[in-house]
Amino acid sequence: MSDLHRRVEETNAILARIARDYSPAVFASSLAAEDMVLTDLILKAKLPIGIFSLETGRLHAETLDMLNRVRETYGYEIALFRPQPEAVEAYVSQNGLNAFYDSVEMRKECCRVRKVEPLGRALSGNKAWITGQRRAQSTTRAELAVQEDDAAHGMQKFNPLADWSEQDVWDYLRANKVPYNALHERGYPSIGCEPCTRAIQPGEDVRAGRWWWENPESKECGLHVVDGKLIRIKSVAA
Ligand code: SF4
């Protein structure tokens, strides 16, 4: 059995266990390459796991086009959660549309309004949520475990691709003809909101294009809380 085949088998077992033991469970997709691996596995196995995305109002057209590509390929409609209009209006009127460039605090407040609050609504009522995070993606994810006790949201959090490499992801997508975001072929290994993501140069860290004006340690959007509210569980029995 190849390494990729083994990883796929292990990931399928984790997803099946989540569907069996932690229902209702949801998968938070940012419509990037890793998320398309999980989308493909979940939908092909017909697992009762809902898939949603956070439509921040600042996404690239190419990212939004992925909603159509998933619909065409799988006949599946990804649920969208949007920020509260009054919260966006308040942020923009008080700080300006692009105030996230001014300071880490302003950036985190924009992420709170456009991502963190909608995520809370998306997760409400579920026992577990799933992400496409990988350990190798950044220094902030080096300790990422497959299963975490997400006390902040009062549920379990699963990262089934935690030990997948970037090569594994692309080998899977190509072997299975899974659609992927066109930006990945233009130097964007990691894709977030349009004004906060740029293409990287060869040899740069895969998340170097995210909030590129900040220190690496602050580069998370608040969706993945670590400061004492999230406990790493090192092993997951299938
Ligand atoms: Fe706002 Fe940028 Fe965060 Fe998107 S990534 S929510 S635009 S600060």
mmCIF file of N, CA and C in Angstrom, residues 2-111:
data_model
loop_
_atom_site.group_PDB
_atom_site.id
_atom_site.type_symbol
_atom_site.label_atom_id
_atom_site.label_comp_id
_atom_site.label_asym_id
_atom_site.label_seq_id
_atom_site.Cartn_x
_atom_site.Cartn_y
_atom_site.Cartn_z
ATOM 1 N N SER A 2 0.615 2.214 -0.896
ATOM 2 C CA SER A 2 1.424 3.433 -0.937
ATOM 3 C C SER A 2 1.138 4.295 0.293
ATOM 4 N N ASP A 3 2.084 5.235 0.558
ATOM 5 C CA ASP A 3 1.881 6.142 1.698
ATOM 6 C C ASP A 3 0.577 6.912 1.557
ATOM 7 N N LEU A 4 0.297 7.387 0.326
ATOM 8 C CA LEU A 4 -0.922 8.172 0.126
ATOM 9 C C LEU A 4 -2.158 7.313 0.364
ATOM 10 N N HIS A 5 -2.140 6.091 -0.160
ATOM 11 C CA HIS A 5 -3.284 5.188 0.034
ATOM 12 C C HIS A 5 -3.520 4.957 1.523
ATOM 13 N N ARG A 6 -2.417 4.755 2.259
ATOM 14 C CA ARG A 6 -2.550 4.546 3.707
ATOM 15 C C ARG A 6 -3.137 5.781 4.390
ATOM 16 N N ARG A 7 -2.662 6.958 3.997
ATOM 17 C CA ARG A 7 -3.196 8.189 4.603
ATOM 18 C C ARG A 7 -4.679 8.337 4.294
ATOM 19 N N VAL A 8 -5.065 8.021 3.062
ATOM 20 C CA VAL A 8 -6.483 8.137 2.680
ATOM 21 C C VAL A 8 -7.319 7.178 3.523
ATOM 22 N N GLU A 9 -6.824 5.951 3.692
ATOM 23 C CA GLU A 9 -7.560 4.974 4.498
ATOM 24 C C GLU A 9 -7.714 5.457 5.932
ATOM 25 N N GLU A 10 -6.631 6.000 6.486
ATOM 26 C CA GLU A 10 -6.692 6.508 7.866
ATOM 27 C C GLU A 10 -7.650 7.682 7.974
ATOM 28 N N THR A 11 -7.619 8.554 6.989
ATOM 29 C CA THR A 11 -8.494 9.736 7.028
ATOM 30 C C THR A 11 -9.948 9.320 6.878
ATOM 31 N N ASN A 12 -10.209 8.357 6.005
ATOM 32 C CA ASN A 12 -11.583 7.848 5.873
ATOM 33 C C ASN A 12 -12.074 7.255 7.192
ATOM 34 N N ALA A 13 -11.165 6.543 7.894
ATOM 35 C CA ALA A 13 -11.554 5.942 9.179
ATOM 36 C C ALA A 13 -11.872 7.022 10.215
ATOM 37 N N ILE A 14 -11.074 8.088 10.218
ATOM 38 C CA ILE A 14 -11.330 9.189 11.161
ATOM 39 C C ILE A 14 -12.672 9.849 10.855
ATOM 40 N N LEU A 15 -12.920 10.116 9.572
ATOM 41 C CA LEU A 15 -14.183 10.771 9.192
ATOM 42 C C LEU A 15 -15.382 9.886 9.544
ATOM 43 N N ALA A 16 -15.239 8.583 9.299
ATOM 44 C CA ALA A 16 -16.338 7.660 9.620
ATOM 45 C C ALA A 16 -16.593 7.630 11.125
ATOM 46 N N ARG A 17 -15.511 7.692 11.896
ATOM 47 C CA ARG A 17 -15.669 7.684 13.359
ATOM 48 C C ARG A 17 -16.338 8.961 13.841
ATOM 49 N N ILE A 18 -15.980 10.085 13.233
ATOM 50 C CA ILE A 18 -16.623 11.356 13.610
ATOM 51 C C ILE A 18 -18.130 11.271 13.314
ATOM 52 N N ALA A 19 -18.471 10.772 12.118
ATOM 53 C CA ALA A 19 -19.890 10.672 11.742
ATOM 54 C C ALA A 19 -20.639 9.733 12.681
ATOM 55 N N ARG A 20 -19.959 8.691 13.131
ATOM 56 C CA ARG A 20 -20.606 7.689 13.996
ATOM 57 C C ARG A 20 -20.728 8.176 15.445
ATOM 58 N N ASP A 21 -19.662 8.774 15.967
ATOM 59 C CA ASP A 21 -19.604 9.066 17.405
ATOM 60 C C ASP A 21 -19.851 10.526 17.776
ATOM 61 N N TYR A 22 -19.806 11.429 16.814
ATOM 62 C CA TYR A 22 -19.908 12.858 17.152
ATOM 63 C C TYR A 22 -20.961 13.571 16.300
ATOM 64 N N SER A 23 -21.995 12.886 15.946
ATOM 65 C CA SER A 23 -23.044 13.497 15.139
ATOM 66 C C SER A 23 -23.961 14.348 16.025
ATOM 67 N N PRO A 24 -24.365 15.529 15.615
ATOM 68 C CA PRO A 24 -24.049 16.154 14.340
ATOM 69 C C PRO A 24 -22.657 16.801 14.330
ATOM 70 N N ALA A 25 -21.994 16.619 13.192
ATOM 71 C CA ALA A 25 -20.664 17.200 13.002
ATOM 72 C C ALA A 25 -20.654 17.990 11.702
ATOM 73 N N VAL A 26 -19.803 19.010 11.653
ATOM 74 C CA VAL A 26 -19.712 19.843 10.459
ATOM 75 C C VAL A 26 -18.257 20.034 10.049
ATOM 76 N N PHE A 27 -18.079 20.265 8.772
ATOM 77 C CA PHE A 27 -16.756 20.524 8.211
ATOM 78 C C PHE A 27 -16.699 21.985 7.763
ATOM 79 N N ALA A 28 -15.737 22.732 8.321
ATOM 80 C CA ALA A 28 -15.543 24.137 7.953
ATOM 81 C C ALA A 28 -14.574 24.203 6.777
ATOM 82 N N SER A 29 -15.106 24.462 5.593
ATOM 83 C CA SER A 29 -14.273 24.496 4.390
ATOM 84 C C SER A 29 -13.951 25.928 3.998
ATOM 85 N N SER A 30 -12.664 26.204 3.758
ATOM 86 C CA SER A 30 -12.290 27.504 3.205
ATOM 87 C C SER A 30 -12.131 27.404 1.688
ATOM 88 N N LEU A 31 -12.513 26.258 1.133
ATOM 89 C CA LEU A 31 -12.532 26.021 -0.308
ATOM 90 C C LEU A 31 -11.121 25.967 -0.905
ATOM 91 N N ALA A 32 -10.119 25.742 -0.050
ATOM 92 C CA ALA A 32 -8.737 25.609 -0.518
ATOM 93 C C ALA A 32 -8.432 24.132 -0.797
ATOM 94 N N ALA A 33 -7.195 23.849 -1.224
ATOM 95 C CA ALA A 33 -6.845 22.504 -1.689
ATOM 96 C C ALA A 33 -7.119 21.430 -0.634
ATOM 97 N N GLU A 34 -6.680 21.670 0.608
ATOM 98 C CA GLU A 34 -6.888 20.673 1.664
ATOM 99 C C GLU A 34 -8.382 20.431 1.882
ATOM 100 N N ASP A 35 -9.133 21.527 1.823
ATOM 101 C CA ASP A 35 -10.581 21.408 2.048
ATOM 102 C C ASP A 35 -11.254 20.605 0.943
ATOM 103 N N MET A 36 -10.701 20.682 -0.258
ATOM 104 C CA MET A 36 -11.285 19.910 -1.352
ATOM 105 C C MET A 36 -10.999 18.421 -1.200
ATOM 106 N N VAL A 37 -9.858 18.063 -0.588
ATOM 107 C CA VAL A 37 -9.602 16.647 -0.281
ATOM 108 C C VAL A 37 -10.695 16.133 0.645
ATOM 109 N N LEU A 38 -10.944 16.873 1.727
ATOM 110 C CA LEU A 38 -11.949 16.428 2.701
ATOM 111 C C LEU A 38 -13.354 16.458 2.101
ATOM 112 N N THR A 39 -13.642 17.462 1.296
ATOM 113 C CA THR A 39 -14.956 17.530 0.629
ATOM 114 C C THR A 39 -15.171 16.281 -0.213
ATOM 115 N N ASP A 40 -14.143 15.914 -0.985
ATOM 116 C CA ASP A 40 -14.236 14.743 -1.851
ATOM 117 C C ASP A 40 -14.458 13.467 -1.028
ATOM 118 N N LEU A 41 -13.698 13.318 0.054
ATOM 119 C CA LEU A 41 -13.828 12.108 0.876
ATOM 120 C C LEU A 41 -15.207 12.041 1.545
ATOM 121 N N ILE A 42 -15.666 13.158 2.089
ATOM 122 C CA ILE A 42 -16.952 13.181 2.802
ATOM 123 C C ILE A 42 -18.109 12.904 1.840
ATOM 124 N N LEU A 43 -18.091 13.567 0.689
ATOM 125 C CA LEU A 43 -19.232 13.430 -0.227
ATOM 126 C C LEU A 43 -19.228 12.074 -0.939
ATOM 127 N N LYS A 44 -18.048 11.572 -1.283
ATOM 128 C CA LYS A 44 -18.020 10.251 -1.940
ATOM 129 C C LYS A 44 -18.466 9.142 -0.992
ATOM 130 N N ALA A 45 -18.146 9.301 0.291
ATOM 131 C CA ALA A 45 -18.553 8.283 1.283
ATOM 132 C C ALA A 45 -19.974 8.522 1.783
ATOM 133 N N LYS A 46 -20.591 9.629 1.294
ATOM 134 C CA LYS A 46 -21.961 9.981 1.710
ATOM 135 C C LYS A 46 -22.100 10.034 3.236
ATOM 136 N N LEU A 47 -21.097 10.607 3.873
ATOM 137 C CA LEU A 47 -21.129 10.720 5.332
ATOM 138 C C LEU A 47 -22.088 11.836 5.752
ATOM 139 N N PRO A 48 -22.804 11.660 6.857
ATOM 140 C CA PRO A 48 -23.728 12.700 7.332
ATOM 141 C C PRO A 48 -22.982 13.822 8.057
ATOM 142 N N ILE A 49 -22.120 14.490 7.313
ATOM 143 C CA ILE A 49 -21.333 15.607 7.851
ATOM 144 C C ILE A 49 -21.629 16.817 6.967
ATOM 145 N N GLY A 50 -22.205 17.865 7.551
ATOM 146 C CA GLY A 50 -22.516 19.068 6.780
ATOM 147 C C GLY A 50 -21.254 19.840 6.446
ATOM 148 N N ILE A 51 -21.241 20.506 5.303
ATOM 149 C CA ILE A 51 -20.087 21.311 4.885
ATOM 150 C C ILE A 51 -20.532 22.767 4.783
ATOM 151 N N PHE A 52 -19.750 23.657 5.394
ATOM 152 C CA PHE A 52 -20.067 25.079 5.301
ATOM 153 C C PHE A 52 -18.808 25.891 5.028
ATOM 154 N N SER A 53 -19.017 27.117 4.545
ATOM 155 C CA SER A 53 -17.925 28.077 4.360
ATOM 156 C C SER A 53 -18.332 29.406 4.976
ATOM 157 N N LEU A 54 -17.326 30.168 5.366
ATOM 158 C CA LEU A 54 -17.558 31.524 5.866
ATOM 159 C C LEU A 54 -17.402 32.480 4.695
ATOM 160 N N GLU A 55 -18.500 33.096 4.299
ATOM 161 C CA GLU A 55 -18.460 34.044 3.178
ATOM 162 C C GLU A 55 -18.277 35.422 3.797
ATOM 163 N N THR A 56 -17.010 35.844 3.879
ATOM 164 C CA THR A 56 -16.660 37.049 4.639
ATOM 165 C C THR A 56 -17.067 38.344 3.935
ATOM 166 N N GLY A 57 -17.389 38.252 2.647
ATOM 167 C CA GLY A 57 -17.650 39.463 1.863
ATOM 168 C C GLY A 57 -16.384 40.032 1.250
ATOM 169 N N ARG A 58 -15.207 39.391 1.529
ATOM 170 C CA ARG A 58 -13.945 39.881 0.973
ATOM 171 C C ARG A 58 -13.182 38.760 0.260
ATOM 172 N N LEU A 59 -13.891 37.731 -0.179
ATOM 173 C CA LEU A 59 -13.210 36.598 -0.826
ATOM 174 C C LEU A 59 -12.915 36.892 -2.297
ATOM 175 N N HIS A 60 -11.904 36.201 -2.844
ATOM 176 C CA HIS A 60 -11.601 36.291 -4.272
ATOM 177 C C HIS A 60 -12.754 35.692 -5.084
ATOM 178 N N ALA A 61 -12.920 36.189 -6.303
ATOM 179 C CA ALA A 61 -13.915 35.609 -7.214
ATOM 180 C C ALA A 61 -13.605 34.134 -7.459
ATOM 181 N N GLU A 62 -12.309 33.796 -7.526
ATOM 182 C CA GLU A 62 -11.915 32.405 -7.786
ATOM 183 C C GLU A 62 -12.358 31.486 -6.637
ATOM 184 N N THR A 63 -12.318 32.015 -5.420
ATOM 185 C CA THR A 63 -12.752 31.217 -4.265
ATOM 186 C C THR A 63 -14.265 31.019 -4.316
ATOM 187 N N LEU A 64 -14.984 32.099 -4.598
ATOM 188 C CA LEU A 64 -16.444 31.974 -4.690
ATOM 189 C C LEU A 64 -16.845 31.031 -5.821
ATOM 190 N N ASP A 65 -16.046 30.997 -6.885
ATOM 191 C CA ASP A 65 -16.348 30.098 -8.000
ATOM 192 C C ASP A 65 -16.283 28.638 -7.573
ATOM 193 N N MET A 66 -15.534 28.349 -6.518
ATOM 194 C CA MET A 66 -15.459 26.973 -6.033
ATOM 195 C C MET A 66 -16.815 26.455 -5.559
ATOM 196 N N LEU A 67 -17.676 27.356 -5.123
ATOM 197 C CA LEU A 67 -19.024 26.931 -4.718
ATOM 198 C C LEU A 67 -19.754 26.328 -5.916
ATOM 199 N N ASN A 68 -19.606 26.974 -7.092
ATOM 200 C CA ASN A 68 -20.218 26.448 -8.319
ATOM 201 C C ASN A 68 -19.577 25.123 -8.723
ATOM 202 N N ARG A 69 -18.255 25.057 -8.584
ATOM 203 C CA ARG A 69 -17.558 23.840 -9.022
ATOM 204 C C ARG A 69 -17.960 22.652 -8.154
ATOM 205 N N VAL A 70 -18.140 22.870 -6.868
ATOM 206 C CA VAL A 70 -18.589 21.785 -5.978
ATOM 207 C C VAL A 70 -20.016 21.385 -6.348
ATOM 208 N N ARG A 71 -20.854 22.363 -6.615
ATOM 209 C CA ARG A 71 -22.249 22.075 -7.005
ATOM 210 C C ARG A 71 -22.271 21.249 -8.286
ATOM 211 N N GLU A 72 -21.452 21.650 -9.285
ATOM 212 C CA GLU A 72 -21.435 20.941 -10.577
ATOM 213 C C GLU A 72 -20.857 19.524 -10.434
ATOM 214 N N THR A 73 -19.819 19.389 -9.620
ATOM 215 C CA THR A 73 -19.117 18.100 -9.517
ATOM 216 C C THR A 73 -19.870 17.095 -8.656
ATOM 217 N N TYR A 74 -20.407 17.584 -7.538
ATOM 218 C CA TYR A 74 -20.998 16.658 -6.557
ATOM 219 C C TYR A 74 -22.504 16.828 -6.387
ATOM 220 N N GLY A 75 -23.071 17.876 -7.000
ATOM 221 C CA GLY A 75 -24.486 18.159 -6.762
ATOM 222 C C GLY A 75 -24.738 18.554 -5.323
ATOM 223 N N TYR A 76 -23.737 19.170 -4.702
ATOM 224 C CA TYR A 76 -23.834 19.520 -3.272
ATOM 225 C C TYR A 76 -23.755 21.038 -3.099
ATOM 226 N N GLU A 77 -24.617 21.551 -2.255
ATOM 227 C CA GLU A 77 -24.656 22.985 -1.982
ATOM 228 C C GLU A 77 -23.973 23.262 -0.645
ATOM 229 N N ILE A 78 -22.815 23.891 -0.692
ATOM 230 C CA ILE A 78 -22.112 24.244 0.552
ATOM 231 C C ILE A 78 -22.870 25.375 1.245
ATOM 232 N N ALA A 79 -23.159 25.188 2.534
ATOM 233 C CA ALA A 79 -23.869 26.225 3.294
ATOM 234 C C ALA A 79 -22.936 27.412 3.543
ATOM 235 N N LEU A 80 -23.483 28.614 3.460
ATOM 236 C CA LEU A 80 -22.679 29.819 3.675
ATOM 237 C C LEU A 80 -23.123 30.549 4.930
ATOM 238 N N PHE A 81 -22.138 30.980 5.705
ATOM 239 C CA PHE A 81 -22.413 31.810 6.875
ATOM 240 C C PHE A 81 -21.717 33.149 6.661
ATOM 241 N N ARG A 82 -22.520 34.223 6.777
ATOM 242 C CA ARG A 82 -22.010 35.569 6.498
ATOM 243 C C ARG A 82 -21.959 36.391 7.789
ATOM 244 N N PRO A 83 -21.121 37.430 7.813
ATOM 245 C CA PRO A 83 -21.090 38.304 8.998
ATOM 246 C C PRO A 83 -22.400 39.067 9.148
ATOM 247 N N GLN A 84 -22.651 39.539 10.355
ATOM 248 C CA GLN A 84 -23.843 40.352 10.582
ATOM 249 C C GLN A 84 -23.632 41.708 9.913
ATOM 250 N N PRO A 85 -24.569 42.140 9.036
ATOM 251 C CA PRO A 85 -24.375 43.392 8.291
ATOM 252 C C PRO A 85 -24.124 44.589 9.199
ATOM 253 N N GLU A 86 -24.842 44.658 10.329
ATOM 254 C CA GLU A 86 -24.671 45.830 11.206
ATOM 255 C C GLU A 86 -23.279 45.862 11.837
ATOM 256 N N ALA A 87 -22.702 44.663 12.097
ATOM 257 C CA ALA A 87 -21.349 44.616 12.676
ATOM 258 C C ALA A 87 -20.315 45.057 11.646
ATOM 259 N N VAL A 88 -20.506 44.649 10.397
ATOM 260 C CA VAL A 88 -19.586 45.083 9.330
ATOM 261 C C VAL A 88 -19.698 46.591 9.133
ATOM 262 N N GLU A 89 -20.926 47.088 9.112
ATOM 263 C CA GLU A 89 -21.130 48.534 8.926
ATOM 264 C C GLU A 89 -20.466 49.327 10.042
ATOM 265 N N ALA A 90 -20.604 48.837 11.280
ATOM 266 C CA ALA A 90 -20.008 49.548 12.423
ATOM 267 C C ALA A 90 -18.489 49.562 12.303
ATOM 268 N N TYR A 91 -17.900 48.408 11.952
ATOM 269 C CA TYR A 91 -16.439 48.333 11.816
ATOM 270 C C TYR A 91 -15.949 49.289 10.733
ATOM 271 N N VAL A 92 -16.625 49.264 9.583
ATOM 272 C CA VAL A 92 -16.179 50.076 8.444
ATOM 273 C C VAL A 92 -16.373 51.563 8.728
ATOM 274 N N SER A 93 -17.516 51.921 9.321
ATOM 275 C CA SER A 93 -17.764 53.346 9.562
ATOM 276 C C SER A 93 -16.831 53.890 10.641
ATOM 277 N N GLN A 94 -16.476 53.075 11.627
ATOM 278 C CA GLN A 94 -15.605 53.554 12.707
ATOM 279 C C GLN A 94 -14.123 53.518 12.331
ATOM 280 N N ASN A 95 -13.745 52.512 11.505
ATOM 281 C CA ASN A 95 -12.313 52.286 11.278
ATOM 282 C C ASN A 95 -11.870 52.421 9.825
ATOM 283 N N GLY A 96 -12.796 52.292 8.897
ATOM 284 C CA GLY A 96 -12.445 52.283 7.482
ATOM 285 C C GLY A 96 -12.499 50.870 6.928
ATOM 286 N N LEU A 97 -12.708 50.761 5.616
ATOM 287 C CA LEU A 97 -12.909 49.449 4.990
ATOM 288 C C LEU A 97 -11.704 48.533 5.167
ATOM 289 N N ASN A 98 -10.503 49.103 5.071
ATOM 290 C CA ASN A 98 -9.282 48.288 5.111
ATOM 291 C C ASN A 98 -8.422 48.582 6.337
ATOM 292 N N ALA A 99 -9.075 48.823 7.476
ATOM 293 C CA ALA A 99 -8.344 49.171 8.703
ATOM 294 C C ALA A 99 -7.479 48.029 9.214
ATOM 295 N N PHE A 100 -7.690 46.820 8.687
ATOM 296 C CA PHE A 100 -6.899 45.662 9.137
ATOM 297 C C PHE A 100 -5.416 45.824 8.840
ATOM 298 N N TYR A 101 -5.060 46.748 7.922
ATOM 299 C CA TYR A 101 -3.634 46.980 7.650
ATOM 300 C C TYR A 101 -2.980 47.831 8.747
ATOM 301 N N ASP A 102 -3.792 48.485 9.583
ATOM 302 C CA ASP A 102 -3.260 49.463 10.538
ATOM 303 C C ASP A 102 -2.582 48.836 11.753
ATOM 304 N N SER A 103 -3.126 47.743 12.265
ATOM 305 C CA SER A 103 -2.562 47.112 13.464
ATOM 306 C C SER A 103 -3.086 45.688 13.583
ATOM 307 N N VAL A 104 -2.377 44.872 14.378
ATOM 308 C CA VAL A 104 -2.834 43.503 14.622
ATOM 309 C C VAL A 104 -4.218 43.535 15.260
ATOM 310 N N GLU A 105 -4.446 44.498 16.156
ATOM 311 C CA GLU A 105 -5.737 44.581 16.837
ATOM 312 C C GLU A 105 -6.865 44.853 15.842
ATOM 313 N N MET A 106 -6.636 45.781 14.933
ATOM 314 C CA MET A 106 -7.654 46.097 13.922
ATOM 315 C C MET A 106 -7.887 44.900 13.001
ATOM 316 N N ARG A 107 -6.803 44.191 12.713
ATOM 317 C CA ARG A 107 -6.941 43.015 11.840
ATOM 318 C C ARG A 107 -7.746 41.935 12.555
ATOM 319 N N LYS A 108 -7.429 41.709 13.818
ATOM 320 C CA LYS A 108 -8.152 40.659 14.546
ATOM 321 C C LYS A 108 -9.613 41.032 14.748
ATOM 322 N N GLU A 109 -9.898 42.327 14.908
ATOM 323 C CA GLU A 109 -11.292 42.745 15.055
ATOM 324 C C GLU A 109 -12.065 42.508 13.745
ATOM 325 N N CYS A 110 -11.426 42.779 12.616
ATOM 326 C CA CYS A 110 -12.077 42.496 11.328
ATOM 327 C C CYS A 110 -12.332 40.995 11.195
ATOM 328 N N CYS A 111 -11.340 40.171 11.547
ATOM 329 C CA CYS A 111 -11.525 38.713 11.492
ATOM 330 C C CYS A 111 -12.614 38.273 12.470
#
